mmCIF file of C-alpha atoms in Angstrom:
data_model
loop_
_atom_site.group_PDB
_atom_site.id
_atom_site.type_symbol
_atom_site.label_atom_id
_atom_site.label_comp_id
_atom_site.label_asym_id
_atom_site.label_seq_id
_atom_site.Cartn_x
_atom_site.Cartn_y
_atom_site.Cartn_z
ATOM 1 C CA UNK A 226 -3.470 46.501 -96.235
ATOM 2 C CA UNK A 227 -0.078 44.796 -95.748
ATOM 3 C CA UNK A 228 -1.550 42.568 -93.041
ATOM 4 C CA UNK A 229 -4.277 41.382 -95.405
ATOM 5 C CA UNK A 230 -1.728 40.468 -98.107
ATOM 6 C CA UNK A 231 0.355 38.637 -95.521
ATOM 7 C CA UNK A 232 -2.654 36.594 -94.358
ATOM 8 C CA UNK A 233 -3.521 35.722 -97.960
ATOM 9 C CA UNK A 234 0.061 34.555 -98.537
ATOM 10 C CA UNK A 235 -0.033 32.390 -95.418
ATOM 11 C CA UNK A 236 -3.357 30.856 -96.454
ATOM 12 C CA UNK A 237 -2.144 30.094 -99.967
ATOM 13 C CA UNK A 238 1.053 28.584 -98.537
ATOM 14 C CA UNK A 239 -0.996 26.334 -96.237
ATOM 15 C CA UNK A 240 -3.093 25.199 -99.193
ATOM 16 C CA UNK A 241 0.034 24.413 -101.224
ATOM 17 C CA UNK A 242 1.549 22.470 -98.302
ATOM 18 C CA UNK A 243 -1.693 20.528 -97.852
ATOM 19 C CA UNK A 244 -1.798 19.643 -101.553
ATOM 20 C CA UNK A 245 1.860 18.560 -101.555
ATOM 21 C CA UNK A 246 1.283 16.344 -98.518
ATOM 22 C CA UNK A 247 -1.784 14.866 -100.181
ATOM 23 C CA UNK A 248 0.185 14.054 -103.344
ATOM 24 C CA UNK A 249 2.965 12.509 -101.222
ATOM 25 C CA UNK A 250 0.467 10.346 -99.356
ATOM 26 C CA UNK A 251 -1.182 9.225 -102.587
ATOM 27 C CA UNK A 252 2.210 8.263 -104.022
ATOM 28 C CA UNK A 253 3.380 6.480 -100.850
ATOM 29 C CA UNK A 254 0.225 4.446 -100.294
ATOM 30 C CA UNK A 255 1.059 1.751 -102.888
ATOM 31 C CA UNK A 256 4.625 1.658 -101.561
ATOM 32 C CA UNK A 257 3.298 1.058 -98.044
ATOM 33 C CA UNK A 258 1.042 -1.759 -99.266
ATOM 34 C CA UNK A 259 3.928 -3.345 -101.167
ATOM 35 C CA UNK A 260 6.263 -3.103 -98.167
ATOM 36 C CA UNK A 261 3.680 -4.647 -95.846
ATOM 37 C CA UNK A 262 3.116 -7.465 -98.336
ATOM 38 C CA UNK A 263 6.873 -8.065 -98.600
ATOM 39 C CA UNK A 264 7.181 -8.062 -94.797
ATOM 40 C CA UNK A 265 4.411 -10.645 -94.570
ATOM 41 C CA UNK A 266 5.969 -12.872 -97.244
ATOM 42 C CA UNK A 267 9.458 -12.547 -95.740
ATOM 43 C CA UNK A 268 8.127 -13.398 -92.277
ATOM 44 C CA UNK A 269 6.292 -16.420 -93.654
ATOM 45 C CA UNK A 270 9.356 -17.646 -95.550
ATOM 46 C CA UNK A 271 11.591 -17.046 -92.547
ATOM 47 C CA UNK A 272 9.318 -19.057 -90.261
ATOM 48 C CA UNK A 273 9.079 -21.921 -92.742
ATOM 49 C CA UNK A 274 12.809 -21.988 -93.409
ATOM 50 C CA UNK A 275 13.603 -22.017 -89.700
ATOM 51 C CA UNK A 276 11.344 -25.039 -89.270
ATOM 52 C CA UNK A 277 13.573 -26.775 -91.818
ATOM 53 C CA UNK A 278 16.848 -25.192 -90.718
ATOM 54 C CA UNK A 279 16.645 -25.983 -86.999
ATOM 55 C CA UNK A 280 16.684 -29.811 -87.362
ATOM 56 C CA UNK A 281 19.582 -29.480 -89.807
ATOM 57 C CA UNK A 282 21.447 -27.365 -87.260
ATOM 58 C CA UNK A 283 20.819 -29.970 -84.561
ATOM 59 C CA UNK A 284 22.016 -32.749 -86.875
ATOM 60 C CA UNK A 285 25.205 -30.840 -87.719
ATOM 61 C CA UNK A 286 25.773 -30.199 -84.006
ATOM 62 C CA UNK A 287 25.338 -33.901 -83.259
ATOM 63 C CA UNK A 288 27.780 -34.788 -86.034
ATOM 64 C CA UNK A 289 30.217 -32.266 -84.577
ATOM 65 C CA UNK A 290 29.980 -33.822 -81.123
ATOM 66 C CA UNK A 291 30.505 -37.262 -82.635
ATOM 67 C CA UNK A 292 33.550 -35.968 -84.519
ATOM 68 C CA UNK A 293 34.995 -34.538 -81.289
ATOM 69 C CA UNK A 294 34.574 -37.912 -79.576
ATOM 70 C CA UNK A 295 36.246 -39.615 -82.571
ATOM 71 C CA UNK A 296 38.966 -36.928 -82.567
ATOM 72 C CA UNK A 297 38.478 -36.203 -86.262
ATOM 73 C CA UNK A 298 39.529 -32.569 -86.086
ATOM 74 C CA UNK A 299 39.167 -31.768 -89.771
ATOM 75 C CA UNK A 300 35.526 -32.833 -89.613
ATOM 76 C CA UNK A 301 35.045 -30.793 -86.429
ATOM 77 C CA UNK A 302 36.404 -27.710 -88.184
ATOM 78 C CA UNK A 303 34.197 -28.188 -91.246
ATOM 79 C CA UNK A 304 31.087 -28.932 -89.189
ATOM 80 C CA UNK A 305 31.761 -25.870 -87.028
ATOM 81 C CA UNK A 306 31.956 -23.722 -90.161
ATOM 82 C CA UNK A 307 28.694 -25.224 -91.450
ATOM 83 C CA UNK A 308 27.000 -24.617 -88.079
ATOM 84 C CA UNK A 309 28.215 -21.019 -87.986
ATOM 85 C CA UNK A 310 26.956 -20.469 -91.539
ATOM 86 C CA UNK A 311 23.514 -21.840 -90.682
ATOM 87 C CA UNK A 312 23.383 -19.699 -87.550
ATOM 88 C CA UNK A 313 24.460 -16.616 -89.516
ATOM 89 C CA UNK A 314 21.712 -17.299 -92.071
ATOM 90 C CA UNK A 315 19.090 -17.486 -89.304
ATOM 91 C CA UNK A 316 20.327 -14.313 -87.597
ATOM 92 C CA UNK A 317 20.636 -12.504 -90.937
ATOM 93 C CA UNK A 318 17.046 -13.360 -91.837
ATOM 94 C CA UNK A 319 15.915 -11.934 -88.503
ATOM 95 C CA UNK A 320 17.954 -8.779 -89.085
ATOM 96 C CA UNK A 321 16.461 -8.282 -92.539
ATOM 97 C CA UNK A 322 12.995 -8.759 -91.051
ATOM 98 C CA UNK A 323 13.693 -6.093 -88.429
ATOM 99 C CA UNK A 324 14.954 -3.630 -91.060
ATOM 100 C CA UNK A 325 11.877 -4.205 -93.212
ATOM 101 C CA UNK A 326 9.596 -3.624 -90.209
ATOM 102 C CA UNK A 327 11.359 -0.344 -89.412
ATOM 103 C CA UNK A 328 11.070 0.775 -93.033
ATOM 104 C CA UNK A 329 7.345 -0.035 -93.000
ATOM 105 C CA UNK A 330 6.903 1.951 -89.795
ATOM 106 C CA UNK A 331 8.741 4.956 -91.278
ATOM 107 C CA UNK A 332 6.536 4.940 -94.378
ATOM 108 C CA UNK A 333 3.415 4.609 -92.223
ATOM 109 C CA UNK A 334 4.589 7.521 -90.065
ATOM 110 C CA UNK A 335 4.897 9.676 -93.185
ATOM 111 C CA UNK A 336 1.400 8.609 -94.246
ATOM 112 C CA UNK A 337 -0.120 9.590 -90.887
ATOM 113 C CA UNK A 338 1.334 13.126 -90.887
#
């Protein structure tokens, strides 16, 4: 008799767990779609901005080399700061992209449980 009640409790607990997982998946599905869309848009914007940013970085580097030859050290300092800022923006965009990809993978892992 006790064994039968225990089995019924286990079965009802499995049903409750299944229903909770189903509700979680239903709630996370739009979040997963939104995250994937944001990853796509961010990747697209990052690629386009780097097409614009890379010639600017080369131009600033060329101006920096010219300033070194001219021995205009204030300009060298300012151009170095500008170059470092542009490089930091490019690396930061890549880091944000990586974090968004990991977040998307985590949400997809929860959805496939």
